[in-house]
PDB file of C-alpha atoms and ligand atoms in Angstrom:
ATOM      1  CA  UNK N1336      72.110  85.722  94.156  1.00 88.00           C
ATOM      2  CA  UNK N1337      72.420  88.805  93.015  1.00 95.00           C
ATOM      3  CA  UNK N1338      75.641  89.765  91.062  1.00 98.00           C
ATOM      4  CA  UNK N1339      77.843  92.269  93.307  1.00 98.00           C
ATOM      5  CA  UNK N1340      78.448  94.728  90.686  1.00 98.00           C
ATOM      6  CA  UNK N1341      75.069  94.640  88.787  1.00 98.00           C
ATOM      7  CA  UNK N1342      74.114  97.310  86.705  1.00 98.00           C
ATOM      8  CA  UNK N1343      77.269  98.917  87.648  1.00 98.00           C
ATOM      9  CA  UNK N1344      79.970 100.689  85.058  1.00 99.00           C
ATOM     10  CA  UNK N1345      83.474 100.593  85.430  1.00 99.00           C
ATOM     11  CA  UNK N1346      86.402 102.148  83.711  1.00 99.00           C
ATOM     12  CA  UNK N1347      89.862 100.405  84.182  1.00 99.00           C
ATOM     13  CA  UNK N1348      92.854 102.138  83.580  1.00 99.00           C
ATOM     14  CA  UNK N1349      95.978  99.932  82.399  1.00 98.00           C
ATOM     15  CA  UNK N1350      93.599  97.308  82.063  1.00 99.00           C
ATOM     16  CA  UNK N1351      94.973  95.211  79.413  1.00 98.00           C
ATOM     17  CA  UNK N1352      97.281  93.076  81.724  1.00 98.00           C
ATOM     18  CA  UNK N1353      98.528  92.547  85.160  1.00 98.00           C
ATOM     19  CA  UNK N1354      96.275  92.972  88.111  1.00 98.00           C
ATOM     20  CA  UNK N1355      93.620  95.547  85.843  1.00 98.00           C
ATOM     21  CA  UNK N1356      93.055  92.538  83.577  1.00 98.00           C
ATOM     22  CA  UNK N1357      92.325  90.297  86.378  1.00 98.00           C
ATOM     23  CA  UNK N1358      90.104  93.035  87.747  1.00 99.00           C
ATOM     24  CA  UNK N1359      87.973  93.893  84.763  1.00 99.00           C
ATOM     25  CA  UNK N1360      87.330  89.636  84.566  1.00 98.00           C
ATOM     26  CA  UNK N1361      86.632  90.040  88.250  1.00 98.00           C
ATOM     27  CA  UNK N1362      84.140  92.997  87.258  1.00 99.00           C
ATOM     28  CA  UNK N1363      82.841  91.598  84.330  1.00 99.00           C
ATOM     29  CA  UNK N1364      81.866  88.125  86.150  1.00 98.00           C
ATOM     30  CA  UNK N1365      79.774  89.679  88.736  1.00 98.00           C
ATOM     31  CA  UNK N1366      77.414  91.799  86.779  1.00 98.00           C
ATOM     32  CA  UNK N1367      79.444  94.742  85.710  1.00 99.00           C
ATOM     33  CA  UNK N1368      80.384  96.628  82.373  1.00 98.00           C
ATOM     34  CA  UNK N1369      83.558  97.705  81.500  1.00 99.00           C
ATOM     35  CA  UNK N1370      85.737  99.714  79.741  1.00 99.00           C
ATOM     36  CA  UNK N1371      89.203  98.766  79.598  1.00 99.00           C
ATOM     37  CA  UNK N1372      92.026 101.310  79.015  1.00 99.00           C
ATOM     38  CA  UNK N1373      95.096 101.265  78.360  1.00 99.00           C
ATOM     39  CA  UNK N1374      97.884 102.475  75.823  1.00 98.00           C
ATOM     40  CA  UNK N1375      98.189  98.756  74.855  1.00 98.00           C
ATOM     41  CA  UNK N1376      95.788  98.741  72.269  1.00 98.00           C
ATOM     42  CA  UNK N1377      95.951  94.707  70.829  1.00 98.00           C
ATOM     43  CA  UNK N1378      95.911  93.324  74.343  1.00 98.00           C
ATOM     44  CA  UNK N1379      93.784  95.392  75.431  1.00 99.00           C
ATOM     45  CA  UNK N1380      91.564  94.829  72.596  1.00 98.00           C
ATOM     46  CA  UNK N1381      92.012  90.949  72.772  1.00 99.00           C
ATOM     47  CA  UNK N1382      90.693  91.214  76.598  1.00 99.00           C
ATOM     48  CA  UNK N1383      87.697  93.426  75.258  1.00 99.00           C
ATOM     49  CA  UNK N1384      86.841  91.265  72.479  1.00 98.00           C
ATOM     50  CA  UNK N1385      87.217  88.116  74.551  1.00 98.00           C
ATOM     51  CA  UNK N1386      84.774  89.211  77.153  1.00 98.00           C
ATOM     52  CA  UNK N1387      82.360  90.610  74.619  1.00 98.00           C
ATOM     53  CA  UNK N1388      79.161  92.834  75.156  1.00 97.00           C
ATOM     54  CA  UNK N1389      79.703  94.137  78.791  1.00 98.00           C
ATOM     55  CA  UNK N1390      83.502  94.900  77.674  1.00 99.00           C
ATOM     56  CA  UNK N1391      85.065  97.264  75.490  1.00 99.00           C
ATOM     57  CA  UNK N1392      88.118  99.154  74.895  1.00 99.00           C
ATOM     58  CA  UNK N1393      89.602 102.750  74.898  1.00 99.00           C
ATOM     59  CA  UNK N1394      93.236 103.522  74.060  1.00 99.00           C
ATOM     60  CA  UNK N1395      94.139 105.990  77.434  1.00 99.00           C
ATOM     61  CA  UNK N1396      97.777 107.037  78.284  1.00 99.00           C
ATOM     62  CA  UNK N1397      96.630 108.611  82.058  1.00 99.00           C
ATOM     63  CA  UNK N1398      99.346 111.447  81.729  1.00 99.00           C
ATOM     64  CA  UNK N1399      96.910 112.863  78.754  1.00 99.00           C
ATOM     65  CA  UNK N1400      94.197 115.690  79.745  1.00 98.00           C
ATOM     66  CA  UNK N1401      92.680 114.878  76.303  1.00 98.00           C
ATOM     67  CA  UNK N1402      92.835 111.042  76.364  1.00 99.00           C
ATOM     68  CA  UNK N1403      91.349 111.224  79.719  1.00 99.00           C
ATOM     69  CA  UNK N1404      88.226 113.484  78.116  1.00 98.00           C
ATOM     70  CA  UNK N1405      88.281 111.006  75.063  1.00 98.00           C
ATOM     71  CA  UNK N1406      88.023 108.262  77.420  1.00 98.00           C
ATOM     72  CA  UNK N1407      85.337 109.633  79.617  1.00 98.00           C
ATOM     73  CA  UNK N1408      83.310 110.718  76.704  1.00 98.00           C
ATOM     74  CA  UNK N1409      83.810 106.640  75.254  1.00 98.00           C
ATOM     75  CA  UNK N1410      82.407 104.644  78.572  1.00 98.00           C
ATOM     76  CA  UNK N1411      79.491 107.695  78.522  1.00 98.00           C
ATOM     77  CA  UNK N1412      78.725 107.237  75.613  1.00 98.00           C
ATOM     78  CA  UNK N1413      79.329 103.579  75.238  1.00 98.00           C
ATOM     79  CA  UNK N1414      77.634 102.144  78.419  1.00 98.00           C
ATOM     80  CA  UNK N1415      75.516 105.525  79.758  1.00 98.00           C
ATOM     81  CA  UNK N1416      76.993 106.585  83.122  1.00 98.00           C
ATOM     82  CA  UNK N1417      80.058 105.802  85.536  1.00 99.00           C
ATOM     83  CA  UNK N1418      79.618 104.632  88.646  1.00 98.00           C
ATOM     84  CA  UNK N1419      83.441 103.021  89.642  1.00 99.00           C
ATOM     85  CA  UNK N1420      86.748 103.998  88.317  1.00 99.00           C
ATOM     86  CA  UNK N1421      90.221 102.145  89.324  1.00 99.00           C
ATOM     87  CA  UNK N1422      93.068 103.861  88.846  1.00 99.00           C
ATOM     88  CA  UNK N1423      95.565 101.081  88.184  1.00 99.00           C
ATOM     89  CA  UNK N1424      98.152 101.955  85.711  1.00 99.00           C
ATOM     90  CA  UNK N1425     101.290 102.038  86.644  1.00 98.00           C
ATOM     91  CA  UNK N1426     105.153 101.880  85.665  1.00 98.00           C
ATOM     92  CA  UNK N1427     108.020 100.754  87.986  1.00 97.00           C
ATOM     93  CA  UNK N1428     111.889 101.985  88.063  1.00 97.00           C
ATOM     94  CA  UNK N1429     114.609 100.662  89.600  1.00 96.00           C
ATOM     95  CA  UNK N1430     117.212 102.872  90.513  1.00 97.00           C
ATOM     96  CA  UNK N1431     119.309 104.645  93.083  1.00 98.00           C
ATOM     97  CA  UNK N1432     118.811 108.141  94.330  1.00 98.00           C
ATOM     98  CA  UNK N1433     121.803 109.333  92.695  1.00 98.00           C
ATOM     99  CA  UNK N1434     121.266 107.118  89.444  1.00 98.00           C
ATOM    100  CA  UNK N1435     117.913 108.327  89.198  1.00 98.00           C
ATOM    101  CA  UNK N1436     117.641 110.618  85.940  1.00 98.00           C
ATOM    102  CA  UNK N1437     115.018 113.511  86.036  1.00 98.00           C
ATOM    103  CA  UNK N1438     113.549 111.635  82.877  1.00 98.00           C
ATOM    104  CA  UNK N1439     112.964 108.509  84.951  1.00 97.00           C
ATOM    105  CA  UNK N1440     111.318 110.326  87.627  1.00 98.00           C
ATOM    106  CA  UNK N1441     109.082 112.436  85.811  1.00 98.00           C
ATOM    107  CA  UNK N1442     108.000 109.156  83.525  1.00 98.00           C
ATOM    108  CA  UNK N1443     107.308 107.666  86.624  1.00 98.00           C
ATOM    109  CA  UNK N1444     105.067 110.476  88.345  1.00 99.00           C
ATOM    110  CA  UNK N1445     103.642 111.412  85.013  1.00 99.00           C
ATOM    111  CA  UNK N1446     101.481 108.089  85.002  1.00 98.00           C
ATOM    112  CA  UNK N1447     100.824 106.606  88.604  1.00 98.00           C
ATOM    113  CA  UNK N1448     100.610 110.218  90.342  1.00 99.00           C
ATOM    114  CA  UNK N1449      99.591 112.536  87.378  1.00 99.00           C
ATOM    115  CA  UNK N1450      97.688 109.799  85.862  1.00 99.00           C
ATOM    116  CA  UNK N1451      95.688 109.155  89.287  1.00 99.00           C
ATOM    117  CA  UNK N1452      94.925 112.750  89.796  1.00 99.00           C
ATOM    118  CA  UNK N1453      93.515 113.307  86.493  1.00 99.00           C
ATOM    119  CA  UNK N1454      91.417 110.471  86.519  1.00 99.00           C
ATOM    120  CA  UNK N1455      89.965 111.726  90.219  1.00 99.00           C
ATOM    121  CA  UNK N1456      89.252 114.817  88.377  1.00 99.00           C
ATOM    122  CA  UNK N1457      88.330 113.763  85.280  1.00 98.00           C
ATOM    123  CA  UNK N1458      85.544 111.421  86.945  1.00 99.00           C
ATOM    124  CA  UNK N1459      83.828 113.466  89.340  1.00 98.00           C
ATOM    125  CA  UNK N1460      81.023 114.979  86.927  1.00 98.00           C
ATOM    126  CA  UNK N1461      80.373 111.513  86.015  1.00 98.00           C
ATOM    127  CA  UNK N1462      80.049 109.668  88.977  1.00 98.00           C
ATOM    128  CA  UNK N1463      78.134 113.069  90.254  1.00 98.00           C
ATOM    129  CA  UNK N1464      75.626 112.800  87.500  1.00 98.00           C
ATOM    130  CA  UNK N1465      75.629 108.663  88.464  1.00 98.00           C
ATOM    131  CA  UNK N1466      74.270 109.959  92.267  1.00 98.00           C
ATOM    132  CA  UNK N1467      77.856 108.621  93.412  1.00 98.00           C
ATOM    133  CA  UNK N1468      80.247 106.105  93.091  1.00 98.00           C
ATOM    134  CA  UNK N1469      83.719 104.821  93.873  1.00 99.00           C
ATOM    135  CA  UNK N1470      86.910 105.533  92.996  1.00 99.00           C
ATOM    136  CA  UNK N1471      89.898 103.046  93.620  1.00 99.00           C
ATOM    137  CA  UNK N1472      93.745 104.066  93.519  1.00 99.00           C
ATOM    138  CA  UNK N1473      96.379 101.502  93.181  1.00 99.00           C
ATOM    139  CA  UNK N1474      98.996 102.553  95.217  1.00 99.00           C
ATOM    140  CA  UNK N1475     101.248 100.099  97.248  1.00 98.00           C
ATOM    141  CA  UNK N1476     103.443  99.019 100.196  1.00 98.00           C
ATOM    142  CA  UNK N1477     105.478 101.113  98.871  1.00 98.00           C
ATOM    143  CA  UNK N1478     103.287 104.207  99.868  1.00 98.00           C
ATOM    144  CA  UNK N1479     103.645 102.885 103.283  1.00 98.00           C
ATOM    145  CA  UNK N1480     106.973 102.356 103.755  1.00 98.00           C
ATOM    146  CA  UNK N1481     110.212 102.472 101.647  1.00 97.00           C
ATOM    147  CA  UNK N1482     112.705 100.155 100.221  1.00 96.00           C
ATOM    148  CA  UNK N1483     116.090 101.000  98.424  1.00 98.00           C
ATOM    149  CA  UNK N1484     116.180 101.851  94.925  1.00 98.00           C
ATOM    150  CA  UNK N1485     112.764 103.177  94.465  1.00 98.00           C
ATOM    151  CA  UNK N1486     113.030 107.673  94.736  1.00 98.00           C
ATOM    152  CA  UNK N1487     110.482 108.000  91.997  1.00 98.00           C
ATOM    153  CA  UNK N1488     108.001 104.912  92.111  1.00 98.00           C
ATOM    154  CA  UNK N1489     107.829 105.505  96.167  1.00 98.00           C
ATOM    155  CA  UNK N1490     107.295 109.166  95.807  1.00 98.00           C
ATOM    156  CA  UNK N1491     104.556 108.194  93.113  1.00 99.00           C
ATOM    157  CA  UNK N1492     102.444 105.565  95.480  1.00 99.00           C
ATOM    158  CA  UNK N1493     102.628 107.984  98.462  1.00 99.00           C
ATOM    159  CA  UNK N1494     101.428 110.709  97.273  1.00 99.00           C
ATOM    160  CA  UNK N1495      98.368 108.479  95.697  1.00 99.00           C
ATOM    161  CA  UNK N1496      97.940 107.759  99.003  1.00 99.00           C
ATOM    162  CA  UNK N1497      97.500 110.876 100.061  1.00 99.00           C
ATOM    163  CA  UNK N1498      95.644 112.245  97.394  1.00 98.00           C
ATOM    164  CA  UNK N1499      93.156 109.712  98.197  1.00 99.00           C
ATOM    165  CA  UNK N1500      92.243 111.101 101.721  1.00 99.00           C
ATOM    166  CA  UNK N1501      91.745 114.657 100.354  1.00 99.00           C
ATOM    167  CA  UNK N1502      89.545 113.388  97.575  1.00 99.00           C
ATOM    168  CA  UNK N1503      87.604 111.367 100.025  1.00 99.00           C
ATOM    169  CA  UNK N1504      87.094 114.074 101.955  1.00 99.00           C
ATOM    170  CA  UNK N1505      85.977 116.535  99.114  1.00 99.00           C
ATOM    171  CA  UNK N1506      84.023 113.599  97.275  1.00 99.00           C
ATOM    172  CA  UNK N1507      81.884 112.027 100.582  1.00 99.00           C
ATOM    173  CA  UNK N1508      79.469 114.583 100.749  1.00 98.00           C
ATOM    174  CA  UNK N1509      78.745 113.373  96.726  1.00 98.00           C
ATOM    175  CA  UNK N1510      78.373 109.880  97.811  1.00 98.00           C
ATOM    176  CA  UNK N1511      81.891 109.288  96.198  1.00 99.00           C
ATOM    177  CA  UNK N1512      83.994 107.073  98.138  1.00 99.00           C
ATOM    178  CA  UNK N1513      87.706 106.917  97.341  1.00 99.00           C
ATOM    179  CA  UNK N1514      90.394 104.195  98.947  1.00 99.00           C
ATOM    180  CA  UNK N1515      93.637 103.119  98.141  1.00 99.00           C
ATOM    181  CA  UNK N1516      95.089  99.825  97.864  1.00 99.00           C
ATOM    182  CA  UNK N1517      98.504  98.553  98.822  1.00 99.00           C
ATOM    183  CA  UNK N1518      99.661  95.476  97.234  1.00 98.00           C
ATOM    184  CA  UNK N1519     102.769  93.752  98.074  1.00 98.00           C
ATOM    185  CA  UNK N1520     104.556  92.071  95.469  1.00 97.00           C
ATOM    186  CA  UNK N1521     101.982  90.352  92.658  1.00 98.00           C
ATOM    187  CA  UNK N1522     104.188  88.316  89.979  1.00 96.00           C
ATOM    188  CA  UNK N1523     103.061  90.080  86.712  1.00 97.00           C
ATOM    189  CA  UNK N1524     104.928  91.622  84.066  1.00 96.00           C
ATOM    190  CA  UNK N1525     105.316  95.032  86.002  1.00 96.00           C
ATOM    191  CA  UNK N1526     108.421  93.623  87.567  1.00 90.00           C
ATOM    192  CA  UNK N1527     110.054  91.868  84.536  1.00 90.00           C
ATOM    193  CA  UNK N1528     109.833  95.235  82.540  1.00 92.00           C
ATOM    194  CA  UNK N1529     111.622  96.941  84.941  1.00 90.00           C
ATOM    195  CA  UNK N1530     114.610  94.518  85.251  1.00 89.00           C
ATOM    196  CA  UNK N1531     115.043  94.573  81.552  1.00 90.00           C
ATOM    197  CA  UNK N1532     112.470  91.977  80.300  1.00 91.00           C
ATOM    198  CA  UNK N1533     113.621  88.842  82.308  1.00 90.00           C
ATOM    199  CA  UNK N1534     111.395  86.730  84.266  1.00 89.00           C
ATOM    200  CA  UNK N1535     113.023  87.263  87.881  1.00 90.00           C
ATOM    201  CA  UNK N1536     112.650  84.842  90.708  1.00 93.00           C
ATOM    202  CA  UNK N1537     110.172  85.753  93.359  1.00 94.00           C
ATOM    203  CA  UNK N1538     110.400  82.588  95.537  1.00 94.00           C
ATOM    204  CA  UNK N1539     112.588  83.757  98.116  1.00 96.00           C
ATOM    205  CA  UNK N1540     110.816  86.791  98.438  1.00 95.00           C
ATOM    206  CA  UNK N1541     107.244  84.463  98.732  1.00 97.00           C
ATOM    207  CA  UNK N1542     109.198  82.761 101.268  1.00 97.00           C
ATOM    208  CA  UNK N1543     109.947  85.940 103.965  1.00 96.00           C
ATOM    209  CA  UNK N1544     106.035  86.370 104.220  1.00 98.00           C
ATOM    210  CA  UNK N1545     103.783  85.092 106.537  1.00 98.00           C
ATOM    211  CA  UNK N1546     101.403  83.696 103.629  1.00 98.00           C
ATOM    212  CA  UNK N1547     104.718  82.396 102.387  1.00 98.00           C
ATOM    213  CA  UNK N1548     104.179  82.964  98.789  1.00 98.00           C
ATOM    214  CA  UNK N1549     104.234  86.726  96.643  1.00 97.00           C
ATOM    215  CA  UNK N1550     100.275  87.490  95.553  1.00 98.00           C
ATOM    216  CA  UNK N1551      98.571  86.959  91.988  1.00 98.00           C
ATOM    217  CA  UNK N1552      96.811  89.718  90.088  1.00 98.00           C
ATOM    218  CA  UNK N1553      93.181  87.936  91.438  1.00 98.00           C
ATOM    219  CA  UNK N1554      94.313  88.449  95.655  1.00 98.00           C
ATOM    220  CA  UNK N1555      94.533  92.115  94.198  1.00 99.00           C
ATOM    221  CA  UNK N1556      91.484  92.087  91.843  1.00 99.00           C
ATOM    222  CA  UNK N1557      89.148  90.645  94.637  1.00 98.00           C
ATOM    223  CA  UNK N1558      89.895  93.626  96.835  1.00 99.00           C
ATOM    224  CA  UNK N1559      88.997  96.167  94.724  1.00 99.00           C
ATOM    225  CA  UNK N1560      85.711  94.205  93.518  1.00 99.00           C
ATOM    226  CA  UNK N1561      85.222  94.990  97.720  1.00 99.00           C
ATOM    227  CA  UNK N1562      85.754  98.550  96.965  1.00 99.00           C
ATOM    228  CA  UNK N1563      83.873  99.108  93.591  1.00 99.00           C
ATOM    229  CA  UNK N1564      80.666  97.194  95.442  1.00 98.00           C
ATOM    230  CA  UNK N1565      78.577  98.721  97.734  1.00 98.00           C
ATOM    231  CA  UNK N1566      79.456  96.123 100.040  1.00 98.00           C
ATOM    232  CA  UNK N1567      82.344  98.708 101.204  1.00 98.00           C
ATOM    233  CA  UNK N1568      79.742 101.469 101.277  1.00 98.00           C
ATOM    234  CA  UNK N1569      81.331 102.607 104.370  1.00 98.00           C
ATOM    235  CA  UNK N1570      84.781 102.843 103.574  1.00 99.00           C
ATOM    236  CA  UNK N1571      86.370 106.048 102.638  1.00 99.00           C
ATOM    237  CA  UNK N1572      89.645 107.856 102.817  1.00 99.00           C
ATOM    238  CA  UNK N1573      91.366 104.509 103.961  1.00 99.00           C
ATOM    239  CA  UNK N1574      93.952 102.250 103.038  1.00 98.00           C
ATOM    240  CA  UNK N1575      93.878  98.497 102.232  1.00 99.00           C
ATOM    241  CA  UNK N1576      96.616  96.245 102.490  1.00 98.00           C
ATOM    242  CA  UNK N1577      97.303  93.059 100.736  1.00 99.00           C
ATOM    243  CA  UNK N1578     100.207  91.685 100.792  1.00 98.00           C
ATOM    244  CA  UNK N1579     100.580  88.355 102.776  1.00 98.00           C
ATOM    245  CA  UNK N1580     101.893  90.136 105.951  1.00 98.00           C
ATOM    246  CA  UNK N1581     104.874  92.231 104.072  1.00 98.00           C
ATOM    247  CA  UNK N1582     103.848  95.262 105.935  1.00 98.00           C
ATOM    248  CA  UNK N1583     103.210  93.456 109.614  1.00 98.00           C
ATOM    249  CA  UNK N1584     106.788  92.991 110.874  1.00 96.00           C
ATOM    250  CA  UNK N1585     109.999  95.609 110.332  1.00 94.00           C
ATOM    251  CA  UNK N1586     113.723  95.950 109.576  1.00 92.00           C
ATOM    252  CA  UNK N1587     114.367  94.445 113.423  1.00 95.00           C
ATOM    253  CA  UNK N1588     112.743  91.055 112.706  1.00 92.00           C
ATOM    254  CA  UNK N1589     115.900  88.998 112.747  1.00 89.00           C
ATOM    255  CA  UNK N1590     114.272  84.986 111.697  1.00 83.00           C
TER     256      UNK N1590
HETATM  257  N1  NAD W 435     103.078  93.955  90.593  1.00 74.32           N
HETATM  258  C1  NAD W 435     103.343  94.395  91.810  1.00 74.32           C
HETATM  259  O1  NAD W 435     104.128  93.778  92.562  1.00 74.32           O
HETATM  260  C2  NAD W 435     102.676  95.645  92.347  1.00 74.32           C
HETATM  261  C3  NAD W 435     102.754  95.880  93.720  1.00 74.32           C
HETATM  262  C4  NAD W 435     102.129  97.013  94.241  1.00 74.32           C
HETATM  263  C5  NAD W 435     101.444  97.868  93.410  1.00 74.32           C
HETATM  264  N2  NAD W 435     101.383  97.611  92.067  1.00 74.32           N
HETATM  265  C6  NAD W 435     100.633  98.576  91.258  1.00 74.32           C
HETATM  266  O2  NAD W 435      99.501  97.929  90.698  1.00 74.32           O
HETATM  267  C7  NAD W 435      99.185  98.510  89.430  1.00 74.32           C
HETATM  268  C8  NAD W 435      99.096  97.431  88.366  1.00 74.32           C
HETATM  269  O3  NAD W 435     100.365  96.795  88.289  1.00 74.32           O
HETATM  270  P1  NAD W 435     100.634  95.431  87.503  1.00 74.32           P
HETATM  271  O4  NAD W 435     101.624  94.699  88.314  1.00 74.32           O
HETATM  272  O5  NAD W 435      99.356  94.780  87.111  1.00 74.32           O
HETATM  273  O6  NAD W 435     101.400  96.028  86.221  1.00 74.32           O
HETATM  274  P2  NAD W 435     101.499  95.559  84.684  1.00 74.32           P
HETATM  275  O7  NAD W 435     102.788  96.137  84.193  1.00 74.32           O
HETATM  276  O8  NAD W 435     101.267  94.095  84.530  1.00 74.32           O
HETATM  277  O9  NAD W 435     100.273  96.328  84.024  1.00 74.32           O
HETATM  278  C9  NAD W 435     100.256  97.727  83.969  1.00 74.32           C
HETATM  279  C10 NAD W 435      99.426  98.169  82.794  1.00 74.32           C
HETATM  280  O10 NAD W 435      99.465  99.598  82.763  1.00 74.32           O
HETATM  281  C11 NAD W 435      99.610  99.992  81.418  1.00 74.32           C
HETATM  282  N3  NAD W 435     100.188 101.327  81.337  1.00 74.32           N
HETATM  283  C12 NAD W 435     101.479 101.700  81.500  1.00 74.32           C
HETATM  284  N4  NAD W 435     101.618 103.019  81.298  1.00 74.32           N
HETATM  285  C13 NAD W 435     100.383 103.488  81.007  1.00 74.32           C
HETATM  286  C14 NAD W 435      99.870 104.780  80.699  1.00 74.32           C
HETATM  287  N5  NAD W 435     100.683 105.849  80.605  1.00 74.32           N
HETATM  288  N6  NAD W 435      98.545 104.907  80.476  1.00 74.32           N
HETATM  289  C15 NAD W 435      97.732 103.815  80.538  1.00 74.32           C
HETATM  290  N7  NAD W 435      98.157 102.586  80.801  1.00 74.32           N
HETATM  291  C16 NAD W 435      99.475 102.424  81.034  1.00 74.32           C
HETATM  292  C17 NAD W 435     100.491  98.930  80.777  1.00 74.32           C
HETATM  293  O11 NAD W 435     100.358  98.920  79.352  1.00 74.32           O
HETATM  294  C18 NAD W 435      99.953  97.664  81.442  1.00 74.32           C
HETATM  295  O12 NAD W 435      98.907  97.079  80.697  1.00 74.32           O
HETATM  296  C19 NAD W 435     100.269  99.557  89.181  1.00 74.32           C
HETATM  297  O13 NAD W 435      99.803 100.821  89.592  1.00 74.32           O
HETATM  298  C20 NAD W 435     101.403  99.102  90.071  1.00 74.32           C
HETATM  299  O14 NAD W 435     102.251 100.162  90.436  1.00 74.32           O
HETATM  300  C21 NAD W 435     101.982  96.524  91.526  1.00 74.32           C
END
């Protein structure tokens, strides 16, 4: 069988761990090349050195105009064209509205919502010259609905969310599809690092779901293999969901 990405190229932002890790493995395994970016150079290094020939690795912090050129100019040059990018970077804050410093905030939009929109933008003479493409945005269920103690990360993942549509929208007539994808909670590191660097607990929260468990980086990283194939060559503008029912009941539910 053929491989589902074949002779496709992929950049990865915030690649070197977490759910973009599991993607580029996911990417690499059926057919694609990748470059991995991050600003985690030895892990992300490690990943690219581990998975050899189709891999390699860029240093990218996604609030940077000029890392994004550098980094556009590296998978170019270093693999030819680009025909899928995932926006997957992200940081996380905890915090309450009034607790919420405008440092924290603007950290926080600076890479998932910044860092998303320059990475549309940055793309789109690439994946034009490529005869299309797709482009994947990590938001969340958190750009679907809100929880306490999350101003600046929920601002962030709606307004990729929304982002997305218009880009679709400007992008189909290119052949460039653009989705977004809302996971629920994925044990990585993402979490610990914003509770201080402890491992936290997630079983009770695995236990609320329907699935009955919180999701690994590979739930997420098969998804948006979906997305980056042309197996979704119909999907645009739209929104996909996984996160083991989170987002199918509300605040009402009372077992
Ligand atoms: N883990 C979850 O529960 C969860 C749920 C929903 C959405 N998400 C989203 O999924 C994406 C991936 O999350 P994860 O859980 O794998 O996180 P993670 O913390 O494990 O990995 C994030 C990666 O992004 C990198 N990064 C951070 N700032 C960067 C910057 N300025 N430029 C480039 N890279 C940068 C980090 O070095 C790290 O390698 C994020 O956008 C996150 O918001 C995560």
């Amino acid at each position: 069988m053929t491989p589902r990405l074949a002779g496709k190229v992929a950049l990865v932002t915030g690649a070197a761990r977490g759910m973009g890790a599991a993607t580029v493995r996911r990417f690499v395994a059926e057919g694609a090349r990748v470059m991995i970016a991050d600003i985690s150079d030895d892990a992300g290094k490690a990943l690219a050195d581990e998975l050899g020939e189709p891999a390699a690795y860029t240093h990218l912090d996604v609030s940077s105009e000029s890392d994004w050129a550098s980094a556009m100019e590296a998978v170019t040059s270093t693999f030819g064209a680009l025909h899928v990018l995932v926006n997957n970077a992200g940081v996380l804050h905890f915090g309450s509205l009034v607790d919420t410093t405008l440092a924290d905030y603007q950290r926080v939009i600076s890479v998932n919502q910044v860092g998303t929109f320059l990475g549309m933008r940055t793309a789109v003479p690439a994946l034009r010259a490529a005869g299309g493409g797709s482009i994947v945005n990590l938001s969340s269920v958190e750009g679907l609905a809100a929880a306490p103690m999350l101003t600046a990360y929920t601002a962030s993942k709606f307004a990729i969310r929304g982002m997305t549509k218009v880009a679709a929208l400007e992008l189909g007539p290119d052949g460039i599809r653009v989705n977004s994808v809302h996971p629920g909670m994925i044990d990585t590191e993402l979490i610990s690092d914003a509770v201080g660097g402890h491992k936290l607990d997630l079983g009770p929260v695995g236990r609320k779901l329907a699935l009955r468990r919180v999701g690994e980086p590979e739930d997420i990283a098969n998804l948006v293999l979906f997305l980056a194939s042309d197996e979704s060559r119909y999907c645009t503008g739209a929104e996909f969901v996984a996160d083991g029912g989170a987002t199918a009941t509300h605040a009402l539910n009372v077992t």
